[in-house]
Coordinates of C-alpha atoms in Angstrom, one line a residue:
X218 CA 0.2 0.0 -0.2
X219 CA 1.1 3.7 -0.9
X220 CA 2.1 5.7 1.9
X221 CA 0.3 8.3 0.8
X222 CA -2.8 6.3 1.1
X223 CA -1.7 4.8 4.3
X224 CA -1.9 8.2 5.8
X225 CA -4.9 9.0 4.1
X226 CA -7.0 6.5 6.0
X227 CA -4.7 6.3 9.2
X228 CA -6.0 10.3 9.2
X229 CA -9.9 8.9 8.9
X230 CA -9.7 6.3 11.3
X231 CA -8.1 8.9 13.8
X232 CA -11.0 11.5 12.9
X233 CA -13.6 9.1 12.7
X234 CA -13.1 8.2 16.2
X235 CA -12.7 11.6 17.6
X236 CA -16.1 12.6 15.7
X237 CA -17.7 9.3 18.0
X238 CA -16.2 10.5 21.2
X239 CA -16.8 14.5 20.6
X240 CA -19.8 14.8 18.3
X241 CA -22.3 15.0 20.5
X242 CA -20.7 17.9 22.5
X243 CA -20.1 19.6 19.8
X244 CA -24.2 19.6 18.8
X245 CA -24.7 20.8 22.3
X246 CA -22.6 24.0 21.7
X247 CA -23.2 25.1 18.1
X248 CA -27.5 25.3 19.0
X249 CA -26.3 26.4 22.7
X250 CA -24.7 28.7 20.8
X251 CA -27.3 30.8 19.2
X252 CA -29.0 31.4 22.3
X253 CA -26.2 33.0 24.4
X254 CA -26.8 35.0 21.4
X255 CA -29.9 36.3 23.4
X256 CA -29.4 34.7 26.6
X257 CA -27.0 33.9 29.0
X258 CA -26.4 32.6 32.5
X259 CA -28.6 34.8 35.9
X260 CA -26.6 37.1 37.4
X261 CA -27.1 40.1 39.8
X262 CA -25.5 43.1 39.4
X263 CA -24.7 46.3 41.2
X264 CA -27.2 48.3 38.6
X265 CA -29.8 45.3 39.3
X266 CA -29.6 46.2 43.6
X267 CA -29.7 49.9 42.3
X268 CA -32.5 49.2 40.7
X269 CA -34.6 48.0 43.5
X270 CA -32.9 49.8 46.4
X271 CA -35.2 52.6 47.9
X272 CA -33.8 56.2 47.3
X273 CA -32.1 58.2 49.7
X274 CA -33.8 60.3 52.4
X275 CA -31.5 63.4 53.2
X276 CA -33.6 63.4 56.3
X277 CA -32.4 60.1 57.6
X278 CA -28.8 60.7 57.0
X279 CA -27.8 62.1 60.3
X280 CA -23.4 60.9 60.0
X281 CA -21.4 62.3 58.1
X282 CA -19.0 59.8 56.2
X283 CA -15.5 60.6 58.7
X284 CA -18.2 60.8 61.3
X285 CA -19.1 57.1 60.2
X286 CA -15.3 55.7 58.9
X287 CA -14.0 56.4 62.5
X288 CA -16.8 54.3 64.0
X289 CA -14.9 51.2 62.7
X290 CA -11.6 52.2 65.0
X291 CA -9.2 51.5 62.1
X292 CA -7.0 54.0 60.6
X293 CA -6.5 52.0 56.8
X294 CA -8.4 54.3 54.5
X295 CA -10.9 53.2 52.7
X296 CA -10.3 52.5 48.8
X297 CA -14.2 53.3 48.0
X298 CA -16.9 54.6 50.1
X299 CA -20.3 54.4 49.0
X300 CA -23.8 55.5 50.8
X301 CA -27.0 54.0 49.7
X302 CA -29.3 51.9 51.0
X303 CA -29.2 48.4 53.6
X304 CA -32.2 47.0 55.0
X305 CA -34.0 50.1 54.4
X306 CA -31.4 52.6 55.6
X307 CA -28.9 54.3 54.8
X308 CA -25.9 53.0 54.9
X309 CA -22.1 53.6 54.3
X310 CA -20.5 51.3 52.4
X311 CA -16.5 51.6 53.4
X312 CA -14.6 49.4 51.0
X313 CA -15.6 46.9 47.8
X314 CA -17.6 43.6 47.7
X315 CA -14.5 41.6 47.9
X316 CA -14.6 43.2 52.0
X317 CA -16.9 45.8 52.5
X318 CA -17.6 47.3 56.4
X319 CA -21.3 48.7 56.6
X320 CA -22.1 51.9 59.0
X321 CA -25.4 53.0 59.5
X322 CA -25.7 56.4 58.6
X323 CA -29.2 57.4 60.9
X324 CA -27.0 55.5 64.0
X325 CA -23.5 54.8 63.8
X326 CA -24.0 51.5 63.8
X327 CA -22.0 49.0 61.6
X328 CA -23.8 46.2 60.5
X329 CA -22.4 42.9 61.6
X330 CA -25.1 40.1 62.4
X331 CA -27.8 39.1 60.5
X332 CA -30.6 37.8 61.9
X333 CA -33.6 35.3 60.4
X334 CA -36.1 38.6 59.7
X335 CA -33.1 41.1 58.1
X336 CA -32.8 37.5 55.5
X337 CA -36.5 37.7 55.0
X338 CA -37.3 41.3 54.3
X339 CA -34.4 41.6 51.8
X340 CA -36.3 38.8 50.2
X341 CA -39.4 40.6 50.1
X342 CA -37.6 43.8 49.2
X343 CA -36.5 42.1 46.0
X344 CA -39.4 41.1 44.7
X345 CA -42.1 43.2 46.2
X346 CA -44.0 40.3 47.3
X347 CA -45.0 38.6 50.7
X348 CA -42.8 35.6 52.6
X349 CA -45.7 34.3 53.7
X350 CA -46.3 33.6 49.9
X351 CA -42.9 32.1 49.3
X352 CA -41.1 28.1 49.9
X353 CA -38.2 28.7 52.1
X354 CA -35.3 26.6 51.9
X355 CA -31.6 27.0 54.1
X356 CA -29.0 25.8 51.0
X357 CA -25.3 25.1 52.7
X358 CA -24.7 23.5 48.9
X359 CA -24.4 25.3 45.7
X360 CA -27.3 24.2 43.2
X361 CA -27.7 25.0 39.8
X362 CA -28.0 28.1 39.9
X363 CA -25.4 29.6 42.5
X364 CA -22.7 28.0 40.6
X365 CA -19.8 30.9 40.9
X366 CA -17.4 30.7 43.0
X367 CA -18.4 33.9 44.9
X368 CA -21.5 32.8 45.7
X369 CA -20.5 29.6 46.9
X370 CA -18.4 31.3 49.8
X371 CA -21.3 33.2 50.9
X372 CA -23.1 30.1 52.3
X373 CA -25.5 29.4 53.8
X374 CA -28.3 31.0 51.0
X375 CA -31.7 30.8 51.9
X376 CA -33.7 30.1 48.9
X377 CA -37.8 31.8 48.6
X378 CA -39.9 30.3 45.3
X379 CA -43.1 32.6 44.7
X380 CA -45.4 30.9 42.5
X381 CA -44.9 32.9 40.0
X382 CA -41.4 31.1 39.1
X383 CA -39.3 34.2 40.5
X384 CA -36.5 33.1 43.3
X385 CA -34.1 35.0 45.2
X386 CA -31.2 33.7 47.2
X387 CA -30.2 35.8 50.5
X388 CA -27.2 34.8 52.3
X389 CA -27.3 34.4 56.1
X390 CA -22.9 36.0 56.5
X391 CA -23.8 39.2 54.3
X392 CA -28.2 39.7 54.1
X393 CA -27.8 40.8 50.4
X394 CA -29.2 38.9 48.0
X395 CA -27.2 37.2 45.7
X396 CA -28.9 35.1 43.2
X397 CA -32.4 36.1 41.4
X398 CA -33.8 34.2 38.8
X399 CA -37.3 34.2 37.1
X400 CA -38.9 31.3 34.8
X401 CA -38.2 33.0 32.0
X402 CA -34.3 33.6 33.1
X403 CA -34.3 30.5 34.1
X404 CA -35.2 28.6 30.4
X405 CA -33.0 30.9 28.7
X406 CA -29.8 29.8 30.4
X407 CA -30.9 26.1 29.9
X408 CA -31.1 26.1 26.2
X409 CA -27.9 28.9 26.8
X410 CA -25.0 29.0 29.2
X411 CA -25.7 25.6 31.0
X412 CA -25.5 23.6 27.5
X413 CA -22.7 26.0 26.2
X414 CA -20.4 26.4 29.9
X415 CA -21.5 22.4 30.9
X416 CA -23.1 24.4 33.7
X417 CA -24.1 20.8 34.8
X418 CA -24.3 21.3 38.5
X419 CA -22.9 17.3 39.0
X420 CA -19.3 19.0 36.7
X421 CA -19.5 22.4 37.3
X422 CA -19.3 21.8 41.0
X423 CA -16.1 20.6 41.0
X424 CA -14.3 23.7 39.4
X425 CA -11.1 21.9 38.7
X426 CA -12.0 19.4 37.1
X427 CA -14.8 21.1 35.1
X428 CA -12.2 23.1 33.9
X429 CA -9.9 20.1 32.3
X430 CA -12.6 18.7 31.0
X431 CA -13.7 21.7 29.0
X432 CA -9.8 23.0 28.1
X433 CA -9.1 19.0 27.1
X434 CA -12.2 18.5 24.9
X435 CA -11.4 22.3 23.3
X436 CA -8.6 21.1 22.5
X437 CA -8.8 17.8 21.2
X438 CA -12.2 19.2 19.4
X439 CA -10.3 21.6 17.8
X440 CA -8.3 19.1 16.4
X441 CA -10.5 16.4 15.0
X442 CA -12.3 19.6 13.0
X443 CA -9.0 21.0 11.4
X444 CA -7.8 17.0 11.1
X445 CA -11.6 17.0 9.0
X446 CA -10.8 20.0 7.0
X447 CA -7.3 18.7 6.0
X448 CA -9.7 14.8 5.0
X449 CA -11.4 16.7 3.2
X450 CA -9.7 18.9 1.3
X451 CA -7.4 16.0 0.5
X452 CA -10.5 13.9 -0.9
X453 CA -11.8 16.5 -2.5
X454 CA -11.7 16.2 -6.4
X455 CA -11.9 19.1 -8.5
X456 CA -11.3 17.5 -11.5
X457 CA -14.8 15.0 -10.8
X458 CA -12.7 12.4 -10.8
X459 CA -15.0 10.2 -8.7
X460 CA -17.9 8.2 -9.7
X461 CA -21.3 8.4 -8.2
X462 CA -23.6 6.5 -10.4
X463 CA -22.4 6.9 -13.3
X464 CA -22.1 10.7 -13.3
X465 CA -18.6 12.4 -12.4
X466 CA -18.2 14.3 -8.7
X467 CA -16.2 15.7 -6.5
X468 CA -16.5 14.2 -3.0
X469 CA -16.2 10.3 -3.0
X470 CA -18.8 9.3 -1.1
X471 CA -22.5 9.2 -0.6
X472 CA -25.6 9.6 1.4
X473 CA -24.4 11.0 5.7
X474 CA -20.8 10.8 4.4
X475 CA -21.2 12.8 1.7
X476 CA -23.5 15.1 3.5
X477 CA -20.6 15.4 6.6
X478 CA -17.6 16.3 3.6
X479 CA -20.1 18.8 2.1
X480 CA -20.8 20.7 5.5
X481 CA -17.2 20.0 7.3
X482 CA -16.0 21.8 3.4
X483 CA -17.9 24.8 4.3
X484 CA -18.4 24.8 8.4
X485 CA -15.8 23.0 9.1
X486 CA -13.4 26.3 9.4
X487 CA -15.7 27.7 11.9
X488 CA -16.3 24.8 13.9
X489 CA -12.0 25.0 14.1
X490 CA -12.2 28.5 14.5
X491 CA -14.9 28.7 17.9
X492 CA -13.3 25.2 19.3
X493 CA -10.2 27.1 19.6
X494 CA -11.5 30.5 21.0
X495 CA -14.1 28.6 23.0
X496 CA -9.9 27.1 24.4
X497 CA -8.9 30.4 24.8
X498 CA -11.9 31.5 26.8
X499 CA -10.7 29.3 30.2
X500 CA -7.0 30.7 29.4
X501 CA -5.1 27.6 28.9
X502 CA -2.0 28.8 27.9
X503 CA 0.6 31.2 30.4
X504 CA -0.5 34.8 29.8
X505 CA 2.6 36.9 28.0
X506 CA 2.0 39.1 31.6
X507 CA -0.2 39.3 34.2
X508 CA 0.4 43.0 35.1
X509 CA -2.7 45.4 34.7
X510 CA -2.6 47.5 32.1
X511 CA 0.0 50.3 33.6
X512 CA 1.8 47.7 35.8
X513 CA 5.7 46.6 36.1
X514 CA 8.2 47.9 33.4
X515 CA 7.5 49.2 29.7
X516 CA 9.7 50.3 26.6
X517 CA 8.4 53.4 25.6
X518 CA 9.3 57.1 24.7
X519 CA 7.3 58.7 27.3
X520 CA 7.6 57.7 31.7
X521 CA 7.0 54.1 31.9
X522 CA 4.3 55.1 35.2
X523 CA 2.5 57.2 32.7
X524 CA -0.4 55.2 32.5
X525 CA -1.0 55.0 36.8
X526 CA -0.7 58.7 36.3
X527 CA -3.4 59.4 33.6
X528 CA -6.0 56.4 36.2
X529 CA -4.9 58.5 39.4
X530 CA -5.3 61.8 37.5
X531 CA -8.9 60.7 36.6
X532 CA -10.1 59.1 39.9
X533 CA -7.5 59.0 42.2
X534 CA -8.1 57.8 46.1
X535 CA -11.0 58.8 48.4
X536 CA -9.5 62.3 50.1
X537 CA -12.3 61.3 53.2
X538 CA -11.9 64.6 55.0
X539 CA -12.5 67.2 52.0
X540 CA -16.3 65.5 52.5
X541 CA -16.7 67.3 55.4
X542 CA -17.3 70.9 54.1
X543 CA -20.2 69.2 51.7
X544 CA -22.5 67.0 54.1
X545 CA -24.3 64.3 52.3
X546 CA -27.5 65.7 52.5
X547 CA -26.4 69.4 51.6
X548 CA -25.2 67.2 48.5
X549 CA -29.1 65.3 48.1
X550 CA -30.2 69.3 48.7
X551 CA -28.6 70.5 45.5
X552 CA -30.0 67.6 43.1
X553 CA -32.9 68.5 44.2
X554 CA -36.2 66.8 42.9
X555 CA -34.1 64.2 41.4
X556 CA -34.3 60.6 42.8
X557 CA -31.0 59.5 44.1
X558 CA -30.2 55.9 44.6
X559 CA -26.4 56.1 46.1
X560 CA -23.6 58.8 46.6
X561 CA -20.2 57.6 46.3
X562 CA -17.6 59.1 48.0
X563 CA -14.5 60.0 44.7
X564 CA -12.5 62.5 43.1
X565 CA -12.1 63.7 39.5
X566 CA -9.7 65.3 37.5
X567 CA -8.1 65.9 41.5
X568 CA -12.0 67.5 42.5
X569 CA -13.2 65.6 45.7
X570 CA -17.1 64.8 44.4
X571 CA -20.0 62.9 45.3
X572 CA -21.1 60.9 42.0
X573 CA -24.6 60.3 42.1
X574 CA -26.5 57.7 40.3
X575 CA -29.7 58.1 39.8
X576 CA -32.6 55.7 39.4
X577 CA -32.8 55.9 36.0
X578 CA -29.2 55.3 35.8
X579 CA -27.8 58.8 34.9
X580 CA -25.3 60.6 36.9
X581 CA -24.1 63.9 38.1
X582 CA -21.0 65.0 40.2
X583 CA -21.6 66.9 42.9
X584 CA -18.2 68.8 44.2
X585 CA -17.7 69.5 47.8
X586 CA -17.1 72.9 46.7
X587 CA -19.9 73.6 43.5
X588 CA -22.6 73.0 42.4
X589 CA -23.8 69.3 40.6
X590 CA -22.9 69.0 36.5
X591 CA -23.6 66.1 34.5
X592 CA -19.9 64.9 33.9
X593 CA -16.5 66.8 33.1
X594 CA -15.7 68.2 29.4
X595 CA -14.1 66.1 27.1
X596 CA -11.7 68.9 27.0
X597 CA -11.3 68.8 30.7
X598 CA -10.4 65.1 30.1
X599 CA -8.6 65.6 27.9
X600 CA -6.6 68.3 29.4
X601 CA -6.0 66.3 32.3
X602 CA -4.5 62.9 31.0
X603 CA -2.7 65.2 28.6
X604 CA -0.8 66.9 32.0
X605 CA -1.0 63.0 33.4
X606 CA 1.1 61.3 30.5
X607 CA 3.5 63.6 30.2
X608 CA 5.8 65.4 27.7
X609 CA 5.2 62.6 24.7
X610 CA 3.0 60.2 26.5
X611 CA 0.0 61.0 24.2
X612 CA 0.1 59.8 21.0
X613 CA -3.8 60.8 20.1
X614 CA -6.8 61.3 22.0
X615 CA -10.2 62.1 20.6
X616 CA -13.9 62.4 21.7
X617 CA -16.0 59.0 20.3
X618 CA -19.4 59.2 19.5
X619 CA -19.5 55.7 18.1
X620 CA -18.0 52.0 19.7
X621 CA -14.7 51.3 17.8
X622 CA -13.3 47.4 17.5
X623 CA -11.5 47.5 20.9
X624 CA -14.5 49.2 22.4
X625 CA -17.8 47.8 21.8
X626 CA -20.8 46.3 23.3
X627 CA -23.4 44.9 21.6
X628 CA -26.0 45.3 23.7
X629 CA -25.2 49.0 23.2
X630 CA -25.2 49.5 26.8
X631 CA -21.2 51.2 27.9
X632 CA -21.3 54.6 28.0
X633 CA -21.4 57.6 24.7
X634 CA -19.4 59.2 24.1
X635 CA -16.4 58.6 25.7
X636 CA -12.8 60.2 25.3
X637 CA -10.2 57.7 23.5
X638 CA -6.3 58.5 25.0
X639 CA -3.7 56.2 22.7
X640 CA -0.3 56.6 25.1
X641 CA 2.7 56.7 22.8
X642 CA 4.0 53.3 24.5
X643 CA 5.7 50.0 22.3
X644 CA 2.1 48.5 22.6
X645 CA -0.4 50.9 21.5
X646 CA -2.3 51.3 25.0
X647 CA -5.5 52.9 24.6
X648 CA -8.2 54.1 27.4
X649 CA -11.4 54.9 27.1
X650 CA -12.9 57.2 29.9
X651 CA -16.3 58.4 30.4
X652 CA -16.8 62.1 30.6
X653 CA -19.8 61.8 32.8
X654 CA -17.8 59.9 35.7
X655 CA -14.2 60.3 34.6
X656 CA -13.9 56.7 35.1
X657 CA -11.7 54.6 32.5
X658 CA -14.5 52.3 31.3
X659 CA -12.1 50.0 28.6
X660 CA -8.5 49.9 27.8
X661 CA -6.6 47.8 25.5
X662 CA -2.9 47.5 24.7
X663 CA -1.5 44.9 22.5
X664 CA -1.0 42.2 25.0
X665 CA -4.1 41.7 25.0
X666 CA -4.7 41.3 21.3
X667 CA -4.4 37.0 21.7
X668 CA -8.2 37.8 23.6
X669 CA -9.1 40.7 21.8
X670 CA -9.2 38.6 18.7
X671 CA -8.5 34.7 18.7
X672 CA -11.3 34.3 21.5
X673 CA -13.7 37.8 21.7
X674 CA -13.2 38.1 17.6
X675 CA -13.0 34.3 16.4
X676 CA -15.8 33.1 19.3
X677 CA -18.3 36.2 19.0
X678 CA -17.7 37.8 16.0
X679 CA -17.3 41.1 17.2
X680 CA -15.6 42.8 14.3
X681 CA -16.4 46.2 13.7
X682 CA -17.7 46.2 10.3
X683 CA -20.5 43.3 11.2
X684 CA -21.5 43.9 14.9
X685 CA -22.4 47.1 14.8
X686 CA -24.5 46.5 12.0
X687 CA -27.6 44.7 13.1
X688 CA -29.5 41.9 12.3
X689 CA -26.5 41.4 9.7
X690 CA -24.8 40.2 12.6
X691 CA -27.5 38.5 13.9
X692 CA -28.2 36.8 10.4
X693 CA -24.2 35.9 9.7
X694 CA -23.3 33.9 13.0
X695 CA -27.0 32.0 13.0
X696 CA -26.2 30.7 10.0
X697 CA -22.8 29.5 11.1
X698 CA -24.0 28.2 13.9
X699 CA -26.4 26.2 11.9
X700 CA -24.1 25.2 9.7
X701 CA -21.7 23.7 11.9
X702 CA -25.1 22.0 13.5
X703 CA -26.0 20.0 10.1
X704 CA -22.9 19.7 10.2
X705 CA -23.1 18.0 14.3
X706 CA -25.9 15.7 13.0
X707 CA -24.2 14.5 10.0
X708 CA -21.2 13.7 12.5
X709 CA -23.6 11.9 15.4
X710 CA -25.7 9.5 12.6
X711 CA -22.1 8.5 11.6
X712 CA -21.2 7.9 15.3
X713 CA -24.4 5.9 15.2
X714 CA -23.3 3.7 12.5
X715 CA -19.8 3.0 12.9
X716 CA -21.4 1.9 16.8
X717 CA -23.7 -0.1 15.6
X718 CA -21.5 -1.9 13.3
X719 CA -18.8 -3.0 15.9
X720 CA -21.7 -3.7 18.2
X721 CA -22.8 -6.1 16.2
X722 CA -19.5 -7.0 15.7
X723 CA -19.1 -8.9 18.7
X724 CA -19.3 -12.0 18.7
X725 CA -19.0 -12.7 15.0
X726 CA -15.7 -14.4 13.1
X727 CA -13.3 -11.3 12.9
X728 CA -12.5 -9.9 9.2
X729 CA -10.5 -7.2 8.1
X730 CA -11.2 -4.1 9.4
X731 CA -13.5 -2.0 6.8
X732 CA -11.5 1.6 7.1
X733 CA -12.9 3.4 5.2
X734 CA -17.3 3.8 5.1
X735 CA -19.1 0.9 2.7
X736 CA -20.6 4.7 1.0
X737 CA -17.3 4.9 -0.4
X738 CA -17.6 5.8 -4.1
X739 CA -14.8 4.2 -6.4
X740 CA -13.0 6.9 -9.0

């Protein structure tokens, strides 16, 4: 037997058995990818919390930020300070979600204990339904909707289930709602994130094993898909040297195998890119650097501290003493009839300000020494960034009214306009700054190339020339998903036939193996 024929037959056998092993998994991934375009796994976001929180009532805020902080008995300055509500009362939250200390702004008491009645009030307040109508369970282990790492660290959780399908999970440690689902959000997850991410509770609850399985199946699936393309191209005959019922044909197969070859030649590249980019989502390779943008040594024509200096100039550390010049009551009074859900104590362009978040999600800046403003002007942002970057530190600074290839959002919820600051460094570092809040709301540098293009680009098709034009993006992605699904269906049929033949052969006299399927067309 010629070496070329032996290699070809060997590749076919390897591809066949990899297909037998992975076809069902790929058949799960492709249709659920369509679901991921419109649904995902339910979570509770910061915006969800503010939407359901009562507005701040200035009459109930008695302590100043500094007085509240002194009750904690610590000298370490807080990285974050927010004034919002907890259990229907105004509170100062010192620190972030990882470690947070809560002090009531009406009495100065620190929130420590979480009695059962507080848990019940949190659940009822979230859904606006009486707890008496709910079924209550105590969870000390994860279920389908509490698989994320942070939630499992907050056990025990109390799960409240109402007849209309709403489910609320409240932590007995924090008294906060940590998860919320509805019938619609659960069904959406069942046809999207759960099958796509293999978020099946018995598997996902074992994080390292789940990660290993996803990485290896994605890697092997990438190899199997690439092998299929190689075989398809190798077997394809532009001169139509094969015969099918006497007629010339370019593909040497009939039936399902012919369909599988056709779908593979058309959509196989999509299968390769999606399997490979899915692999990248698990971060399987050592990072070239794990430093954040602006950290560590950089080689460029400007100060290596420029990125850090820019972020510090825009939003520096909280200077708690500055807020003694304007009590939160005064800030709320200046905002008049606006319904304020939260005041964040921060700084913007070197000025201490209250960042007020309104009930409609909009924001206002209230300087401690001035009147409220909608935000900073792009010109002010540009001046601050230019000064912080230093001489020759900026390659470009301009205002964007539309998303670009490194700052985009399928749901179009990320803020616009933004100020783009591109640094004059070797990595082409970019900052996208929201002038309304002085926050860096997006960044990119050359070290993020793999994540941006090999993962997000290939996995979500979020190329600017396509992503910004819906429903064109939907049509293109769904077409590839449907084609990939058809490819997987033919794989499943062929796998069933292979296994059926092997099972039927058990106990029968051995015969020479049929390396190529019976539907091979002889040239």
